Short mmCIF file of C-alpha atoms and ligand atoms in Angstrom, two decimals:
data_model
loop_
_atom_site.label_atom_id
_atom_site.label_comp_id
_atom_site.label_asym_id
_atom_site.label_seq_id
_atom_site.Cartn_x
_atom_site.Cartn_y
_atom_site.Cartn_z
CA MET I 148 59.71 71.04 -52.63
CA PHE I 149 59.38 72.17 -49.01
CA GLU I 150 57.31 75.01 -47.64
CA GLU I 151 57.36 76.77 -44.29
CA PHE I 152 55.19 74.98 -41.72
CA THR I 153 52.86 77.63 -40.36
CA GLY I 154 51.61 75.63 -37.38
CA LYS I 155 53.39 75.13 -34.07
CA PHE I 156 56.67 73.33 -34.69
CA TYR I 157 55.91 70.63 -32.16
CA TYR I 158 52.87 69.42 -34.08
CA LEU I 159 55.42 67.91 -36.44
CA LEU I 160 56.61 65.82 -33.49
CA HIS I 161 53.09 64.59 -32.67
CA PRO I 162 51.12 62.36 -32.27
CA ARG I 163 52.66 61.25 -29.02
CA PRO I 164 51.88 58.51 -26.53
CA THR I 165 50.31 60.22 -23.55
CA VAL I 166 50.90 59.24 -19.96
CA VAL I 167 48.79 60.34 -17.02
CA VAL I 168 51.09 61.61 -14.28
CA GLY I 169 49.88 60.74 -10.78
CA THR I 170 51.28 62.79 -7.90
CA LEU I 171 50.73 63.63 -4.24
CA CYS I 172 50.06 67.29 -3.73
CA PRO I 173 50.41 70.03 -1.10
CA ASN I 174 46.60 69.90 -0.64
CA ARG I 175 47.09 66.27 0.53
CA ARG I 176 45.26 64.89 -2.46
CA ALA I 177 46.39 62.63 -5.23
CA ASN I 178 46.27 64.36 -8.61
CA PHE I 179 46.43 63.17 -12.20
CA MET I 180 47.37 65.11 -15.35
CA PRO I 181 48.01 63.92 -18.90
CA ALA I 182 51.42 64.65 -20.38
CA SER I 183 52.34 63.94 -23.98
CA TRP I 184 55.73 65.63 -23.81
CA ASN I 185 57.40 62.59 -22.32
CA THR I 186 60.30 60.47 -23.48
CA PRO I 187 62.59 57.68 -22.28
CA VAL I 188 66.08 59.09 -21.60
CA SER I 189 68.39 56.30 -20.48
CA GLU I 190 68.30 52.60 -19.75
CA GLU I 191 70.82 52.62 -16.91
CA PRO I 192 69.58 54.12 -14.73
CA PRO I 193 66.10 53.69 -16.23
CA THR I 194 64.86 57.22 -16.72
CA VAL I 195 62.17 59.22 -18.46
CA ALA I 196 61.84 62.97 -18.89
CA ILE I 197 58.60 64.92 -18.89
CA ALA I 198 58.12 68.60 -19.67
CA ILE I 199 55.67 70.08 -17.18
CA ASP I 200 54.32 73.60 -17.54
CA SER I 201 55.34 75.88 -14.66
CA TYR I 202 51.68 76.68 -14.01
CA ALA I 203 50.50 73.06 -13.77
CA TYR I 204 49.63 72.02 -10.24
CA THR I 205 51.50 68.80 -11.01
CA ARG I 206 54.70 70.86 -11.05
CA GLU I 207 54.02 71.95 -7.45
CA CYS I 208 53.04 68.39 -6.55
CA LEU I 209 56.29 66.98 -7.94
CA ASP I 210 58.22 69.55 -5.92
CA PHE I 211 56.16 68.73 -2.82
CA HIS I 212 56.54 64.96 -3.13
CA GLY I 213 59.11 63.87 -5.69
CA GLU I 214 57.49 60.66 -6.87
CA ALA I 215 54.99 59.95 -9.62
CA THR I 216 53.09 57.18 -11.31
CA LEU I 217 53.02 57.30 -15.10
CA ASN I 218 49.76 55.69 -16.11
CA ILE I 219 49.11 54.44 -19.63
CA LEU I 220 45.44 54.15 -20.44
CA GLU I 221 43.68 52.46 -23.33
CA LEU I 222 42.65 54.36 -26.44
CA GLY I 223 39.03 53.90 -25.31
CA ASP I 224 39.85 56.12 -22.32
CA ALA I 225 41.05 59.03 -24.48
CA GLN I 226 38.13 61.20 -23.34
CA LEU I 227 39.14 60.70 -19.70
CA VAL I 228 42.76 61.43 -20.58
CA TYR I 229 41.67 64.66 -22.25
CA ASP I 230 39.30 65.63 -19.41
CA LEU I 231 42.05 65.18 -16.80
CA GLY I 232 44.00 67.81 -18.75
CA SER I 233 41.11 70.26 -18.90
CA VAL I 234 40.96 71.10 -15.20
CA SER I 235 43.58 71.64 -12.53
CA GLY I 236 44.01 69.73 -9.32
CA ARG I 237 44.57 73.13 -7.74
CA GLU I 238 40.82 73.78 -8.01
CA VAL I 239 39.28 70.36 -8.50
CA ASP I 240 39.63 67.03 -6.74
CA LYS I 241 40.02 65.04 -9.94
CA VAL I 242 39.83 61.71 -8.12
CA SER I 243 36.26 62.35 -6.99
CA ARG I 244 35.23 64.48 -10.01
CA PHE I 245 36.14 61.69 -12.42
CA ARG I 246 35.42 58.83 -9.98
CA LEU I 247 38.94 57.53 -10.41
CA GLU I 248 39.64 54.13 -8.95
CA LEU I 249 43.15 54.08 -7.52
CA VAL I 250 45.64 51.29 -7.08
CA GLU I 251 48.49 51.20 -4.59
CA SER I 252 51.99 51.48 -5.97
CA SER I 253 54.66 48.95 -5.09
CA THR I 254 57.72 51.21 -4.70
CA ILE I 255 56.40 54.76 -4.19
CA ALA I 256 53.65 56.59 -2.31
CA PRO I 257 51.52 58.12 -5.12
CA PRO I 258 48.81 55.74 -6.32
CA GLY I 259 48.19 54.64 -9.89
CA LEU I 260 44.98 54.55 -11.88
CA ALA I 261 43.28 51.16 -11.64
CA ARG I 262 42.04 51.35 -15.26
CA SER I 263 45.60 51.67 -16.61
CA ILE I 264 47.00 48.98 -18.85
CA ALA I 265 50.53 49.84 -17.67
CA ILE I 266 51.96 51.82 -14.78
CA LEU I 267 55.52 53.04 -14.35
CA GLU I 268 56.50 54.15 -10.87
CA SER I 269 59.17 56.81 -10.67
CA ARG I 270 60.99 59.33 -8.54
CA VAL I 271 62.35 62.73 -9.50
CA ILE I 272 66.13 62.83 -9.91
CA GLY I 273 66.48 66.08 -11.84
CA LYS I 274 64.61 69.23 -12.76
CA TYR I 275 65.62 71.74 -15.42
CA PRO I 276 63.88 75.05 -16.20
CA ILE I 277 63.39 75.44 -19.96
CA GLY I 278 61.17 78.23 -21.26
CA GLU I 279 57.66 77.91 -19.84
CA THR I 280 58.23 74.39 -18.60
CA TYR I 281 60.38 72.39 -16.23
CA LEU I 282 61.88 69.23 -17.62
CA TYR I 283 61.61 66.61 -14.89
CA VAL I 284 63.88 63.61 -15.08
CA LEU I 285 62.39 60.62 -13.31
CA GLU I 286 64.04 57.35 -12.43
CA VAL I 287 61.74 54.40 -13.06
CA THR I 288 61.48 52.23 -9.95
CA SER I 289 58.89 49.75 -11.25
CA ALA I 290 57.09 48.93 -14.49
CA ARG I 291 53.93 46.85 -14.40
CA VAL I 292 51.43 45.86 -17.08
CA ARG I 293 47.95 44.43 -17.00
CA LYS I 294 48.07 40.71 -17.74
CA GLY I 295 47.79 39.91 -21.45
CA VAL I 296 48.35 43.42 -22.87
CA ALA I 297 52.07 43.16 -23.58
CA ASP I 298 54.93 40.82 -24.28
CA ARG I 299 58.54 41.72 -23.54
CA PHE I 300 58.70 43.95 -26.65
CA GLY I 301 55.76 46.08 -25.61
CA PHE I 302 52.03 46.36 -26.10
CA LEU I 303 50.26 43.76 -28.25
CA PHE I 304 48.85 46.18 -30.81
CA THR I 305 48.35 43.33 -33.28
CA GLU I 306 46.07 41.67 -30.70
CA GLY I 307 43.76 44.67 -30.33
CA VAL I 308 45.52 46.57 -27.54
CA ASN I 309 45.71 50.28 -28.30
CA ILE I 310 46.82 53.47 -26.57
CA PRO I 311 45.97 57.16 -27.06
CA LEU I 312 48.38 59.14 -29.21
CA HIS I 313 47.82 62.84 -28.70
CA ALA I 314 47.70 64.80 -31.96
CA SER I 315 46.63 68.31 -30.89
CA GLY I 316 43.90 69.80 -28.72
CA ARG I 317 40.98 67.37 -28.67
CA TYR I 318 42.40 65.16 -31.41
CA PHE I 319 43.88 61.76 -30.78
CA TYR I 320 44.98 58.84 -32.92
CA GLY I 321 45.42 55.20 -32.08
CA VAL I 322 48.36 53.05 -33.11
CA ASP I 323 48.03 51.47 -36.57
CA PRO I 324 48.30 47.77 -35.67
CA ARG I 325 49.94 46.81 -38.98
CA LYS I 326 53.43 45.64 -38.20
CA LEU I 327 56.30 46.19 -40.63
CA VAL I 328 58.94 43.53 -40.32
CA LEU I 329 62.07 44.79 -42.05
CA LYS I 330 64.92 42.96 -43.73
CA LYS I 331 68.08 42.62 -41.69
CA GLY I 332 70.44 45.59 -42.06
CA LEU I 333 73.86 45.27 -43.68
CA THR I 334 76.26 44.46 -40.87
C1 FMN Y 510 46.42 65.04 -24.05
C2 FMN Y 510 47.08 66.13 -23.25
C3 FMN Y 510 48.45 66.16 -23.12
C4 FMN Y 510 49.08 67.14 -22.35
N1 FMN Y 510 50.43 67.15 -22.22
C5 FMN Y 510 51.04 68.04 -21.40
C6 FMN Y 510 52.44 67.99 -21.18
O1 FMN Y 510 53.16 67.14 -21.71
N2 FMN Y 510 52.96 68.92 -20.33
C7 FMN Y 510 52.20 69.87 -19.69
O2 FMN Y 510 52.73 70.67 -18.93
N3 FMN Y 510 50.86 69.93 -19.89
C8 FMN Y 510 50.27 69.03 -20.71
N4 FMN Y 510 48.92 69.07 -20.89
C9 FMN Y 510 48.14 70.05 -20.15
C10 FMN Y 510 47.88 69.62 -18.69
O3 FMN Y 510 47.48 68.27 -18.61
C11 FMN Y 510 46.81 70.54 -18.09
O4 FMN Y 510 47.33 71.84 -18.01
C12 FMN Y 510 46.29 70.06 -16.74
O5 FMN Y 510 45.09 70.72 -16.47
C13 FMN Y 510 47.27 70.28 -15.62
O6 FMN Y 510 46.70 69.71 -14.47
P1 FMN Y 510 47.19 70.05 -13.00
O7 FMN Y 510 47.09 71.56 -12.83
O8 FMN Y 510 46.22 69.30 -12.12
O9 FMN Y 510 48.59 69.57 -12.90
C14 FMN Y 510 48.29 68.11 -21.68
C15 FMN Y 510 46.88 68.10 -21.82
C16 FMN Y 510 46.30 67.11 -22.59
C17 FMN Y 510 44.80 67.10 -22.71
#
């Protein structure tokens, strides 16, 4: 038996891995905002899409300078991830407010967050207005990980690495490190 879900439909698509989008802004500052509405789109070219609210300063920053770092932090940094989404770079210099240590990017101008366990560098190749957001399509120009956190199939969750999955509001989950290894499919 099914019943109508009375919450917001997208909660059924959460929890979601959250990236922190690093941009260069019209106020000449670097800015960082968490975004959980992100997804890979294609392998060739390597692209991701992120839905950014029209009112977010990050939207203006992406239009001002069309490059961004996508920073993946550890689960232990979930409070910082949340806090970065609680104020706007329009009013607050988040780098000094949150004492963010920055790291130079290798292919783009915006810096990354030094405490990240992985950083994708990207540049905007498309922008689509949808409802209250703009869907930005970003081509990935570099993908780097902190030594020891990943093998070529991704993060080593079974070895204690974990990332914040945004549930709703102030609620986050971590990844369940149990790994299901399935039988081969019928081919
Ligand atoms: C965990 C988390 C995930 C979020 N995901 C998104 C998102 O995917 N898209 C979006 O537009 N805003 C998202 N937000 C809200 C923005 O991060 C928030 O509005 C932020 O203050 C915008 O910062 P800015 O004005 O400096 O760009 C999220 C907030 C949190 C805490």
